[in-house]
Amino acid sequence: MKHWVIAARAAAAIGVGLAAPSAGAQETAPVGPPAVSAPGQVFRDCAAICPEMVVVPAGGFMMGSTLSSDSIPVHRVTLAKPFAVGRFEVTFAEWDACVADAGCIAAIDPDAPAPKKAAPLPKRDRYPVDNISWNDAQQYLAWLSAKAGVPYRLLSEAEWEYAARAGTTTPFNTGDVIALDDANFSRAPIFKTGTPALIRDQRNVPALPPGSFPVGSFAPNGFGLYDMHGNVAEWVQDCFNRNYKGAPTNGAAWTAGECKRRQQRGGFFDSLPNAIRSDRRANGNVDYYNSRHGFRVARDL
């Protein structure tokens, strides 16, 4: 089944008030960290409110790309230990649990365009939370860490790119090109992404409204992670640096640089393909948020 068909069914289900299908929706992740850090193992640290986590293996990769001036020099990064990454982007249901418990303060972007038909609040749970600043993400991480009893954090840029690539060396974890049934990004009928050009026939573009899709609407990458390309841009821990000159090579977050700005990765729902490559970087002020900004959690094992 085409992945955009899954997304269409998910969106349709939400529109009529049914439970939206999502990858892993029928699964029950074991509660508590895995006894053995087996790559691909799924777990939760606590029932209900804790995000599902996936064990990502240790390894090395070449970080960056010559396709962007801010992604050079290309350099080898070695991650010596496995770590856990959120299987999905943090959802509204997970964020709302923090707000209800007074751990997070909800934010609404006054400049965000109003959707043509907003989903009623009870039906938004499986969508990725948006309008999140880097500072907002830190509130959630502190609250979640207290609830779960283990420290949660954002991924470093290196961890994020390693997790997004999932062993690939191509611009996308789908290869040299990415299609509209692989991820949620701009559904313009014709666009280019590096070499070769990817041209879509308008007849094959799914007729879905613009905006984020429920998490897990598309197939996972090779590490079992969903929506690493598109949907919402994901904050990472690193301070802003214009390129990788002097960047850590051990996978750690880069805590030197312009730290009032932080990095984002993955692009968002109306990004063109060039902006959702595994190597592509973006950044923003720590207190800036809009309808395209979300995040994903991580923790050490």
C-alpha atoms as a PDB file:
ATOM      1  CA  MET A   1       0.000   0.000   0.000  1.00  0.00           C
ATOM      2  CA  LYS A   2       1.326   3.455  -0.899  1.00  0.00           C
ATOM      3  CA  HIS A   3       2.345   5.382   2.197  1.00  0.00           C
ATOM      4  CA  TRP A   4       0.334   8.439   1.189  1.00  0.00           C
ATOM      5  CA  VAL A   5      -2.745   6.224   1.131  1.00  0.00           C
ATOM      6  CA  ILE A   6      -2.043   5.371   4.768  1.00  0.00           C
ATOM      7  CA  ALA A   7      -1.718   9.083   5.469  1.00  0.00           C
ATOM      8  CA  ALA A   8      -4.965   9.827   3.645  1.00  0.00           C
ATOM      9  CA  ARG A   9      -6.781   7.186   5.644  1.00  0.00           C
ATOM     10  CA  ALA A  10      -5.308   8.550   8.871  1.00  0.00           C
ATOM     11  CA  ALA A  11      -6.420  12.063   7.993  1.00  0.00           C
ATOM     12  CA  ALA A  12      -9.853  10.846   6.972  1.00  0.00           C
ATOM     13  CA  ALA A  13     -10.227   8.878  10.191  1.00  0.00           C
ATOM     14  CA  ILE A  14      -9.418  11.951  12.239  1.00  0.00           C
ATOM     15  CA  GLY A  15     -11.850  13.989  10.188  1.00  0.00           C
ATOM     16  CA  VAL A  16     -14.742  11.709  11.141  1.00  0.00           C
ATOM     17  CA  GLY A  17     -13.645  11.223  14.719  1.00  0.00           C
ATOM     18  CA  LEU A  18     -12.201   7.711  14.404  1.00  0.00           C
ATOM     19  CA  ALA A  19      -8.933   6.592  15.922  1.00  0.00           C
ATOM     20  CA  ALA A  20      -6.188   7.448  13.436  1.00  0.00           C
ATOM     21  CA  PRO A  21      -4.084   4.493  12.379  1.00  0.00           C
ATOM     22  CA  SER A  22      -0.375   5.032  12.827  1.00  0.00           C
ATOM     23  CA  ALA A  23       2.707   2.930  12.664  1.00  0.00           C
ATOM     24  CA  GLY A  24       2.942   1.103  15.948  1.00  0.00           C
ATOM     25  CA  ALA A  25      -0.633   1.942  16.923  1.00  0.00           C
ATOM     26  CA  GLN A  26      -1.455  -1.731  17.353  1.00  0.00           C
ATOM     27  CA  GLU A  27       1.755  -2.453  19.232  1.00  0.00           C
ATOM     28  CA  THR A  28       2.381  -2.221  22.952  1.00  0.00           C
ATOM     29  CA  ALA A  29       5.893  -1.056  23.698  1.00  0.00           C
ATOM     30  CA  PRO A  30       7.378  -2.649  26.820  1.00  0.00           C
ATOM     31  CA  VAL A  31       7.574  -0.281  29.780  1.00  0.00           C
ATOM     32  CA  GLY A  32      11.089   0.312  31.068  1.00  0.00           C
ATOM     33  CA  PRO A  33      14.458   0.394  29.317  1.00  0.00           C
ATOM     34  CA  PRO A  34      15.483  -2.686  27.346  1.00  0.00           C
ATOM     35  CA  ALA A  35      17.518  -5.226  29.294  1.00  0.00           C
ATOM     36  CA  VAL A  36      19.764  -5.516  26.262  1.00  0.00           C
ATOM     37  CA  SER A  37      20.288  -2.508  24.029  1.00  0.00           C
ATOM     38  CA  ALA A  38      19.317  -4.327  20.852  1.00  0.00           C
ATOM     39  CA  PRO A  39      19.172  -2.034  17.804  1.00  0.00           C
ATOM     40  CA  GLY A  40      15.591  -1.399  16.779  1.00  0.00           C
ATOM     41  CA  GLN A  41      14.156  -2.382  20.150  1.00  0.00           C
ATOM     42  CA  VAL A  42      11.109  -0.290  21.109  1.00  0.00           C
ATOM     43  CA  PHE A  43      10.290   0.644  24.702  1.00  0.00           C
ATOM     44  CA  ARG A  44       8.697   3.236  26.953  1.00  0.00           C
ATOM     45  CA  ASP A  45      10.099   4.404  30.278  1.00  0.00           C
ATOM     46  CA  CYS A  46       6.601   4.808  31.706  1.00  0.00           C
ATOM     47  CA  ALA A  47       3.097   3.951  30.631  1.00  0.00           C
ATOM     48  CA  ALA A  48       0.875   6.280  28.641  1.00  0.00           C
ATOM     49  CA  ILE A  49       2.664   9.640  28.841  1.00  0.00           C
ATOM     50  CA  CYS A  50       6.207   8.555  27.919  1.00  0.00           C
ATOM     51  CA  PRO A  51       7.073   8.601  24.216  1.00  0.00           C
ATOM     52  CA  GLU A  52       7.970   5.364  22.469  1.00  0.00           C
ATOM     53  CA  MET A  53      11.741   5.078  22.116  1.00  0.00           C
ATOM     54  CA  VAL A  54      13.855   3.130  19.628  1.00  0.00           C
ATOM     55  CA  VAL A  55      17.370   1.872  20.317  1.00  0.00           C
ATOM     56  CA  VAL A  56      19.773   3.265  17.711  1.00  0.00           C
ATOM     57  CA  PRO A  57      23.036   1.325  17.359  1.00  0.00           C
ATOM     58  CA  ALA A  58      26.535   2.653  17.874  1.00  0.00           C
ATOM     59  CA  GLY A  59      28.456   3.385  14.696  1.00  0.00           C
ATOM     60  CA  GLY A  60      30.205   5.914  12.531  1.00  0.00           C
ATOM     61  CA  PHE A  61      29.295   7.983   9.486  1.00  0.00           C
ATOM     62  CA  MET A  62      30.420  10.861   7.312  1.00  0.00           C
ATOM     63  CA  MET A  63      28.539  13.937   8.483  1.00  0.00           C
ATOM     64  CA  GLY A  64      27.667  16.811   6.196  1.00  0.00           C
ATOM     65  CA  SER A  65      27.573  17.393   2.467  1.00  0.00           C
ATOM     66  CA  THR A  66      29.267  19.481  -0.171  1.00  0.00           C
ATOM     67  CA  LEU A  67      25.795  20.458  -1.411  1.00  0.00           C
ATOM     68  CA  SER A  68      25.520  23.185   1.264  1.00  0.00           C
ATOM     69  CA  SER A  69      28.124  25.678   2.467  1.00  0.00           C
ATOM     70  CA  ASP A  70      26.968  25.272   6.076  1.00  0.00           C
ATOM     71  CA  SER A  71      27.343  21.474   5.956  1.00  0.00           C
ATOM     72  CA  ILE A  72      31.096  21.440   5.302  1.00  0.00           C
ATOM     73  CA  PRO A  73      33.683  20.249   5.913  1.00  0.00           C
ATOM     74  CA  VAL A  74      32.359  16.716   5.596  1.00  0.00           C
ATOM     75  CA  HIS A  75      33.865  14.856   8.545  1.00  0.00           C
ATOM     76  CA  ARG A  76      33.713  11.473  10.203  1.00  0.00           C
ATOM     77  CA  VAL A  77      31.711  11.154  13.414  1.00  0.00           C
ATOM     78  CA  THR A  78      31.880   8.088  15.648  1.00  0.00           C
ATOM     79  CA  LEU A  79      29.122   7.314  18.138  1.00  0.00           C
ATOM     80  CA  ALA A  80      30.659   4.855  20.575  1.00  0.00           C
ATOM     81  CA  LYS A  81      27.487   3.754  22.341  1.00  0.00           C
ATOM     82  CA  PRO A  82      23.892   3.007  21.343  1.00  0.00           C
ATOM     83  CA  PHE A  83      21.315   5.572  22.404  1.00  0.00           C
ATOM     84  CA  ALA A  84      17.536   5.889  22.376  1.00  0.00           C
ATOM     85  CA  VAL A  85      15.575   8.170  20.054  1.00  0.00           C
ATOM     86  CA  GLY A  86      11.892   9.023  19.987  1.00  0.00           C
ATOM     87  CA  ARG A  87      10.208   6.716  17.503  1.00  0.00           C
ATOM     88  CA  PHE A  88       7.994   9.639  16.471  1.00  0.00           C
ATOM     89  CA  GLU A  89       8.080  13.397  16.810  1.00  0.00           C
ATOM     90  CA  VAL A  90       6.549  14.490  20.126  1.00  0.00           C
ATOM     91  CA  THR A  91       2.784  14.570  19.661  1.00  0.00           C
ATOM     92  CA  PHE A  92       0.084  16.908  20.898  1.00  0.00           C
ATOM     93  CA  ALA A  93      -1.126  14.178  23.252  1.00  0.00           C
ATOM     94  CA  GLU A  94       2.314  13.971  24.862  1.00  0.00           C
ATOM     95  CA  TRP A  95       2.737  17.746  25.025  1.00  0.00           C
ATOM     96  CA  ASP A  96      -0.777  18.255  26.402  1.00  0.00           C
ATOM     97  CA  ALA A  97      -0.005  15.848  29.243  1.00  0.00           C
ATOM     98  CA  CYS A  98       2.832  18.168  30.239  1.00  0.00           C
ATOM     99  CA  VAL A  99       0.595  21.243  29.960  1.00  0.00           C
ATOM    100  CA  ALA A 100      -2.137  19.587  32.039  1.00  0.00           C
ATOM    101  CA  ASP A 101       0.439  18.784  34.719  1.00  0.00           C
ATOM    102  CA  ALA A 102       1.693  22.412  34.732  1.00  0.00           C
ATOM    103  CA  GLY A 103       5.085  21.321  33.410  1.00  0.00           C
ATOM    104  CA  CYS A 104       4.722  23.139  30.088  1.00  0.00           C
ATOM    105  CA  ILE A 105       3.142  26.391  28.980  1.00  0.00           C
ATOM    106  CA  ALA A 106       1.123  26.152  25.779  1.00  0.00           C
ATOM    107  CA  ALA A 107       1.991  28.608  23.021  1.00  0.00           C
ATOM    108  CA  ILE A 108       0.019  29.689  19.967  1.00  0.00           C
ATOM    109  CA  ASP A 109       1.684  31.460  17.059  1.00  0.00           C
ATOM    110  CA  PRO A 110      -0.333  34.628  16.334  1.00  0.00           C
ATOM    111  CA  ASP A 111       1.250  34.905  12.882  1.00  0.00           C
ATOM    112  CA  ALA A 112       0.479  31.344  11.781  1.00  0.00           C
ATOM    113  CA  PRO A 113      -2.050  31.123   8.938  1.00  0.00           C
ATOM    114  CA  ALA A 114      -5.363  29.717  10.099  1.00  0.00           C
ATOM    115  CA  PRO A 115      -6.000  26.267   8.629  1.00  0.00           C
ATOM    116  CA  LYS A 116      -9.010  25.966   6.359  1.00  0.00           C
ATOM    117  CA  LYS A 117     -10.535  23.402   8.684  1.00  0.00           C
ATOM    118  CA  ALA A 118      -8.786  22.884  11.988  1.00  0.00           C
ATOM    119  CA  ALA A 119      -9.061  19.480  13.622  1.00  0.00           C
ATOM    120  CA  PRO A 120     -11.070  19.619  16.876  1.00  0.00           C
ATOM    121  CA  LEU A 121      -8.759  19.491  19.874  1.00  0.00           C
ATOM    122  CA  PRO A 122      -9.723  15.942  20.981  1.00  0.00           C
ATOM    123  CA  LYS A 123      -8.811  14.653  17.516  1.00  0.00           C
ATOM    124  CA  ARG A 124      -5.352  16.158  17.197  1.00  0.00           C
ATOM    125  CA  ASP A 125      -3.536  13.791  19.549  1.00  0.00           C
ATOM    126  CA  ARG A 126      -1.482  11.897  16.940  1.00  0.00           C
ATOM    127  CA  TYR A 127      -0.280  15.019  15.147  1.00  0.00           C
ATOM    128  CA  PRO A 128       3.207  16.338  15.969  1.00  0.00           C
ATOM    129  CA  VAL A 129       3.061  19.229  18.392  1.00  0.00           C
ATOM    130  CA  ASP A 130       3.983  22.528  16.751  1.00  0.00           C
ATOM    131  CA  ASN A 131       4.521  26.154  17.762  1.00  0.00           C
ATOM    132  CA  ILE A 132       7.378  24.905  19.914  1.00  0.00           C
ATOM    133  CA  SER A 133      10.481  26.958  20.649  1.00  0.00           C
ATOM    134  CA  TRP A 134      13.779  25.469  21.785  1.00  0.00           C
ATOM    135  CA  ASN A 135      13.027  26.812  25.258  1.00  0.00           C
ATOM    136  CA  ASP A 136       9.598  25.150  25.188  1.00  0.00           C
ATOM    137  CA  ALA A 137      11.240  21.829  24.335  1.00  0.00           C
ATOM    138  CA  GLN A 138      13.497  22.207  27.369  1.00  0.00           C
ATOM    139  CA  GLN A 139      10.420  22.582  29.609  1.00  0.00           C
ATOM    140  CA  TYR A 140       9.008  19.341  28.280  1.00  0.00           C
ATOM    141  CA  LEU A 141      12.305  17.499  28.664  1.00  0.00           C
ATOM    142  CA  ALA A 142      12.624  18.568  32.315  1.00  0.00           C
ATOM    143  CA  TRP A 143       9.055  17.459  33.034  1.00  0.00           C
ATOM    144  CA  LEU A 144       9.430  14.150  31.198  1.00  0.00           C
ATOM    145  CA  SER A 145      12.727  13.406  32.931  1.00  0.00           C
ATOM    146  CA  ALA A 146      11.061  13.863  36.311  1.00  0.00           C
ATOM    147  CA  LYS A 147       8.113  11.662  35.362  1.00  0.00           C
ATOM    148  CA  ALA A 148      10.212   8.887  33.822  1.00  0.00           C
ATOM    149  CA  GLY A 149      13.011   8.953  36.384  1.00  0.00           C
ATOM    150  CA  VAL A 150      15.710   9.114  33.687  1.00  0.00           C
ATOM    151  CA  PRO A 151      17.197  12.177  31.963  1.00  0.00           C
ATOM    152  CA  TYR A 152      15.748  13.014  28.563  1.00  0.00           C
ATOM    153  CA  ARG A 153      17.286  15.478  26.137  1.00  0.00           C
ATOM    154  CA  LEU A 154      17.287  16.636  22.539  1.00  0.00           C
ATOM    155  CA  LEU A 155      19.477  14.872  20.034  1.00  0.00           C
ATOM    156  CA  SER A 156      22.749  16.436  19.030  1.00  0.00           C
ATOM    157  CA  GLU A 157      23.048  17.455  15.389  1.00  0.00           C
ATOM    158  CA  ALA A 158      25.398  14.551  14.787  1.00  0.00           C
ATOM    159  CA  GLU A 159      23.047  12.061  16.434  1.00  0.00           C
ATOM    160  CA  TRP A 160      20.130  13.445  14.456  1.00  0.00           C
ATOM    161  CA  GLU A 161      21.886  13.115  11.114  1.00  0.00           C
ATOM    162  CA  TYR A 162      23.169   9.646  11.976  1.00  0.00           C
ATOM    163  CA  ALA A 163      19.656   8.594  12.987  1.00  0.00           C
ATOM    164  CA  ALA A 164      18.093  10.181   9.894  1.00  0.00           C
ATOM    165  CA  ARG A 165      20.546   8.536   7.504  1.00  0.00           C
ATOM    166  CA  ALA A 166      20.089   5.115   9.124  1.00  0.00           C
ATOM    167  CA  GLY A 167      23.145   3.742   7.377  1.00  0.00           C
ATOM    168  CA  THR A 168      22.603   5.501   4.044  1.00  0.00           C
ATOM    169  CA  THR A 169      25.044   7.860   2.351  1.00  0.00           C
ATOM    170  CA  THR A 170      22.532   9.395  -0.064  1.00  0.00           C
ATOM    171  CA  PRO A 171      20.768  12.765   0.354  1.00  0.00           C
ATOM    172  CA  PHE A 172      17.689  11.010   1.751  1.00  0.00           C
ATOM    173  CA  ASN A 173      17.296   7.741   3.582  1.00  0.00           C
ATOM    174  CA  THR A 174      15.155   6.749   0.597  1.00  0.00           C
ATOM    175  CA  GLY A 175      18.088   7.210  -1.795  1.00  0.00           C
ATOM    176  CA  ASP A 176      19.047  10.003  -4.183  1.00  0.00           C
ATOM    177  CA  VAL A 177      15.449  11.158  -4.436  1.00  0.00           C
ATOM    178  CA  ILE A 178      12.444  11.265  -2.162  1.00  0.00           C
ATOM    179  CA  ALA A 179       8.845  10.935  -3.287  1.00  0.00           C
ATOM    180  CA  LEU A 180       5.551  12.170  -1.933  1.00  0.00           C
ATOM    181  CA  ASP A 181       4.669   8.706  -0.701  1.00  0.00           C
ATOM    182  CA  ASP A 182       7.884   8.647   1.365  1.00  0.00           C
ATOM    183  CA  ALA A 183       7.388  11.738   3.540  1.00  0.00           C
ATOM    184  CA  ASN A 184       5.275  14.838   4.170  1.00  0.00           C
ATOM    185  CA  PHE A 185       6.843  17.756   2.344  1.00  0.00           C
ATOM    186  CA  SER A 186       5.873  20.256  -0.369  1.00  0.00           C
ATOM    187  CA  ARG A 187       3.384  18.722  -2.751  1.00  0.00           C
ATOM    188  CA  ALA A 188       4.298  21.044  -5.610  1.00  0.00           C
ATOM    189  CA  PRO A 189       3.874  19.117  -8.873  1.00  0.00           C
ATOM    190  CA  ILE A 190       7.365  19.830 -10.209  1.00  0.00           C
ATOM    191  CA  PHE A 191      10.557  20.362  -8.255  1.00  0.00           C
ATOM    192  CA  LYS A 192      14.218  19.432  -8.235  1.00  0.00           C
ATOM    193  CA  THR A 193      16.324  17.791  -5.594  1.00  0.00           C
ATOM    194  CA  GLY A 194      20.002  17.685  -6.334  1.00  0.00           C
ATOM    195  CA  THR A 195      20.769  15.288  -9.163  1.00  0.00           C
ATOM    196  CA  PRO A 196      18.762  13.821 -10.736  1.00  0.00           C
ATOM    197  CA  ALA A 197      15.627  15.944 -10.815  1.00  0.00           C
ATOM    198  CA  LEU A 198      12.529  14.444  -9.262  1.00  0.00           C
ATOM    199  CA  ILE A 199       9.459  15.388 -11.271  1.00  0.00           C
ATOM    200  CA  ARG A 200       6.039  14.385 -10.039  1.00  0.00           C
ATOM    201  CA  ASP A 201       2.979  14.049 -12.225  1.00  0.00           C
ATOM    202  CA  GLN A 202       0.245  16.176 -10.699  1.00  0.00           C
ATOM    203  CA  ARG A 203      -2.164  13.248 -11.119  1.00  0.00           C
ATOM    204  CA  ASN A 204      -0.086  11.234  -8.647  1.00  0.00           C
ATOM    205  CA  VAL A 205       0.044  13.940  -5.965  1.00  0.00           C
ATOM    206  CA  PRO A 206      -2.272  13.008  -3.080  1.00  0.00           C
ATOM    207  CA  ALA A 207      -5.119  15.440  -2.578  1.00  0.00           C
ATOM    208  CA  LEU A 208      -4.478  16.085   1.104  1.00  0.00           C
ATOM    209  CA  PRO A 209      -4.633  19.477   2.854  1.00  0.00           C
ATOM    210  CA  PRO A 210      -1.312  21.216   3.536  1.00  0.00           C
ATOM    211  CA  GLY A 211       0.070  20.908   7.019  1.00  0.00           C
ATOM    212  CA  SER A 212       1.462  18.210   9.261  1.00  0.00           C
ATOM    213  CA  PHE A 213       0.271  14.602   9.057  1.00  0.00           C
ATOM    214  CA  PRO A 214      -0.319  12.252  11.991  1.00  0.00           C
ATOM    215  CA  VAL A 215       2.988  10.770  13.108  1.00  0.00           C
ATOM    216  CA  GLY A 216       3.787   7.421  11.558  1.00  0.00           C
ATOM    217  CA  SER A 217       1.825   8.098   8.354  1.00  0.00           C
ATOM    218  CA  PHE A 218       4.778   6.967   6.230  1.00  0.00           C
ATOM    219  CA  ALA A 219       7.214   4.067   6.336  1.00  0.00           C
ATOM    220  CA  PRO A 220      10.062   4.208   8.902  1.00  0.00           C
ATOM    221  CA  ASN A 221      13.715   4.438   7.993  1.00  0.00           C
ATOM    222  CA  GLY A 222      16.220   1.648   8.517  1.00  0.00           C
ATOM    223  CA  PHE A 223      16.518   2.396  12.249  1.00  0.00           C
ATOM    224  CA  GLY A 224      12.749   2.232  12.777  1.00  0.00           C
ATOM    225  CA  LEU A 225      12.308   6.011  13.082  1.00  0.00           C
ATOM    226  CA  TYR A 226       9.426   7.895  11.486  1.00  0.00           C
ATOM    227  CA  ASP A 227       9.163  11.318   9.834  1.00  0.00           C
ATOM    228  CA  MET A 228      12.857  12.182   9.873  1.00  0.00           C
ATOM    229  CA  HIS A 229      12.219  13.985   6.575  1.00  0.00           C
ATOM    230  CA  GLY A 230       9.550  16.694   6.643  1.00  0.00           C
ATOM    231  CA  ASN A 231       6.374  16.983   8.754  1.00  0.00           C
ATOM    232  CA  VAL A 232       7.762  19.447  11.358  1.00  0.00           C
ATOM    233  CA  ALA A 233      11.269  20.826  11.797  1.00  0.00           C
ATOM    234  CA  GLU A 234      12.991  19.302  14.819  1.00  0.00           C
ATOM    235  CA  TRP A 235      15.038  21.273  17.327  1.00  0.00           C
ATOM    236  CA  VAL A 236      18.371  19.760  18.340  1.00  0.00           C
ATOM    237  CA  GLN A 237      20.652  20.674  21.226  1.00  0.00           C
ATOM    238  CA  ASP A 238      23.525  22.323  19.373  1.00  0.00           C
ATOM    239  CA  CYS A 239      24.356  26.017  19.377  1.00  0.00           C
ATOM    240  CA  PHE A 240      24.386  27.763  16.004  1.00  0.00           C
ATOM    241  CA  ASN A 241      27.603  27.528  14.027  1.00  0.00           C
ATOM    242  CA  ARG A 242      27.898  28.573  10.394  1.00  0.00           C
ATOM    243  CA  ASN A 243      29.712  25.407   9.322  1.00  0.00           C
ATOM    244  CA  TYR A 244      31.401  22.335  10.767  1.00  0.00           C
ATOM    245  CA  LYS A 245      34.879  23.777  11.247  1.00  0.00           C
ATOM    246  CA  GLY A 246      35.801  22.663  14.770  1.00  0.00           C
ATOM    247  CA  ALA A 247      32.679  20.534  15.277  1.00  0.00           C
ATOM    248  CA  PRO A 248      32.811  17.586  17.707  1.00  0.00           C
ATOM    249  CA  THR A 249      33.563  14.239  16.116  1.00  0.00           C
ATOM    250  CA  ASN A 250      32.210  12.013  18.919  1.00  0.00           C
ATOM    251  CA  GLY A 251      28.504  12.709  18.409  1.00  0.00           C
ATOM    252  CA  ALA A 252      28.227  15.193  21.275  1.00  0.00           C
ATOM    253  CA  ALA A 253      26.214  18.396  20.989  1.00  0.00           C
ATOM    254  CA  TRP A 254      28.252  21.447  19.981  1.00  0.00           C
ATOM    255  CA  THR A 255      27.896  23.734  22.999  1.00  0.00           C
ATOM    256  CA  ALA A 256      30.190  26.470  21.682  1.00  0.00           C
ATOM    257  CA  GLY A 257      29.044  29.081  19.218  1.00  0.00           C
ATOM    258  CA  GLU A 258      26.041  31.382  19.112  1.00  0.00           C
ATOM    259  CA  CYS A 259      23.943  29.708  21.795  1.00  0.00           C
ATOM    260  CA  LYS A 260      21.028  32.138  21.696  1.00  0.00           C
ATOM    261  CA  ARG A 261      20.336  30.390  18.418  1.00  0.00           C
ATOM    262  CA  ARG A 262      19.960  26.621  18.113  1.00  0.00           C
ATOM    263  CA  GLN A 263      19.948  24.207  15.221  1.00  0.00           C
ATOM    264  CA  GLN A 264      16.957  22.513  13.606  1.00  0.00           C
ATOM    265  CA  ARG A 265      16.898  19.510  11.312  1.00  0.00           C
ATOM    266  CA  GLY A 266      14.597  17.671   8.923  1.00  0.00           C
ATOM    267  CA  GLY A 267      12.586  20.430   7.275  1.00  0.00           C
ATOM    268  CA  PHE A 268       8.803  20.605   7.450  1.00  0.00           C
ATOM    269  CA  PHE A 269       5.549  19.935   5.641  1.00  0.00           C
ATOM    270  CA  ASP A 270       5.896  22.602   2.959  1.00  0.00           C
ATOM    271  CA  SER A 271       9.661  22.407   2.489  1.00  0.00           C
ATOM    272  CA  LEU A 272      10.966  21.595  -0.972  1.00  0.00           C
ATOM    273  CA  PRO A 273      12.977  18.354  -1.166  1.00  0.00           C
ATOM    274  CA  ASN A 274      16.298  20.183  -1.090  1.00  0.00           C
ATOM    275  CA  ALA A 275      15.484  21.449   2.409  1.00  0.00           C
ATOM    276  CA  ILE A 276      14.701  18.037   3.916  1.00  0.00           C
ATOM    277  CA  ARG A 277      17.941  16.255   3.015  1.00  0.00           C
ATOM    278  CA  SER A 278      19.570  14.291   5.825  1.00  0.00           C
ATOM    279  CA  ASP A 279      22.459  16.771   5.926  1.00  0.00           C
ATOM    280  CA  ARG A 280      20.438  19.995   5.665  1.00  0.00           C
ATOM    281  CA  ARG A 281      20.644  22.443   8.562  1.00  0.00           C
ATOM    282  CA  ALA A 282      18.426  25.278   9.815  1.00  0.00           C
ATOM    283  CA  ASN A 283      18.430  27.380  12.970  1.00  0.00           C
ATOM    284  CA  GLY A 284      16.384  29.800  15.048  1.00  0.00           C
ATOM    285  CA  ASN A 285      16.401  31.866  18.220  1.00  0.00           C
ATOM    286  CA  VAL A 286      15.781  29.824  21.365  1.00  0.00           C
ATOM    287  CA  ASP A 287      12.473  31.627  22.020  1.00  0.00           C
ATOM    288  CA  TYR A 288      11.213  31.566  18.431  1.00  0.00           C
ATOM    289  CA  TYR A 289       8.377  29.287  17.442  1.00  0.00           C
ATOM    290  CA  ASN A 290       5.878  28.879  14.640  1.00  0.00           C
ATOM    291  CA  SER A 291       3.504  26.329  13.183  1.00  0.00           C
ATOM    292  CA  ARG A 292       6.388  24.417  11.545  1.00  0.00           C
ATOM    293  CA  HIS A 293       8.540  23.847  14.649  1.00  0.00           C
ATOM    294  CA  GLY A 294       8.428  20.695  16.762  1.00  0.00           C
ATOM    295  CA  PHE A 295      10.927  18.298  18.313  1.00  0.00           C
ATOM    296  CA  ARG A 296      11.914  14.719  19.054  1.00  0.00           C
ATOM    297  CA  VAL A 297      13.368  13.344  22.295  1.00  0.00           C
ATOM    298  CA  ALA A 298      16.437  11.245  23.031  1.00  0.00           C
ATOM    299  CA  ARG A 299      18.188   9.733  25.989  1.00  0.00           C
ATOM    300  CA  ASP A 300      21.328   7.811  26.838  1.00  0.00           C
ATOM    301  CA  LEU A 301      21.230   4.088  27.529  1.00  0.00           C
END
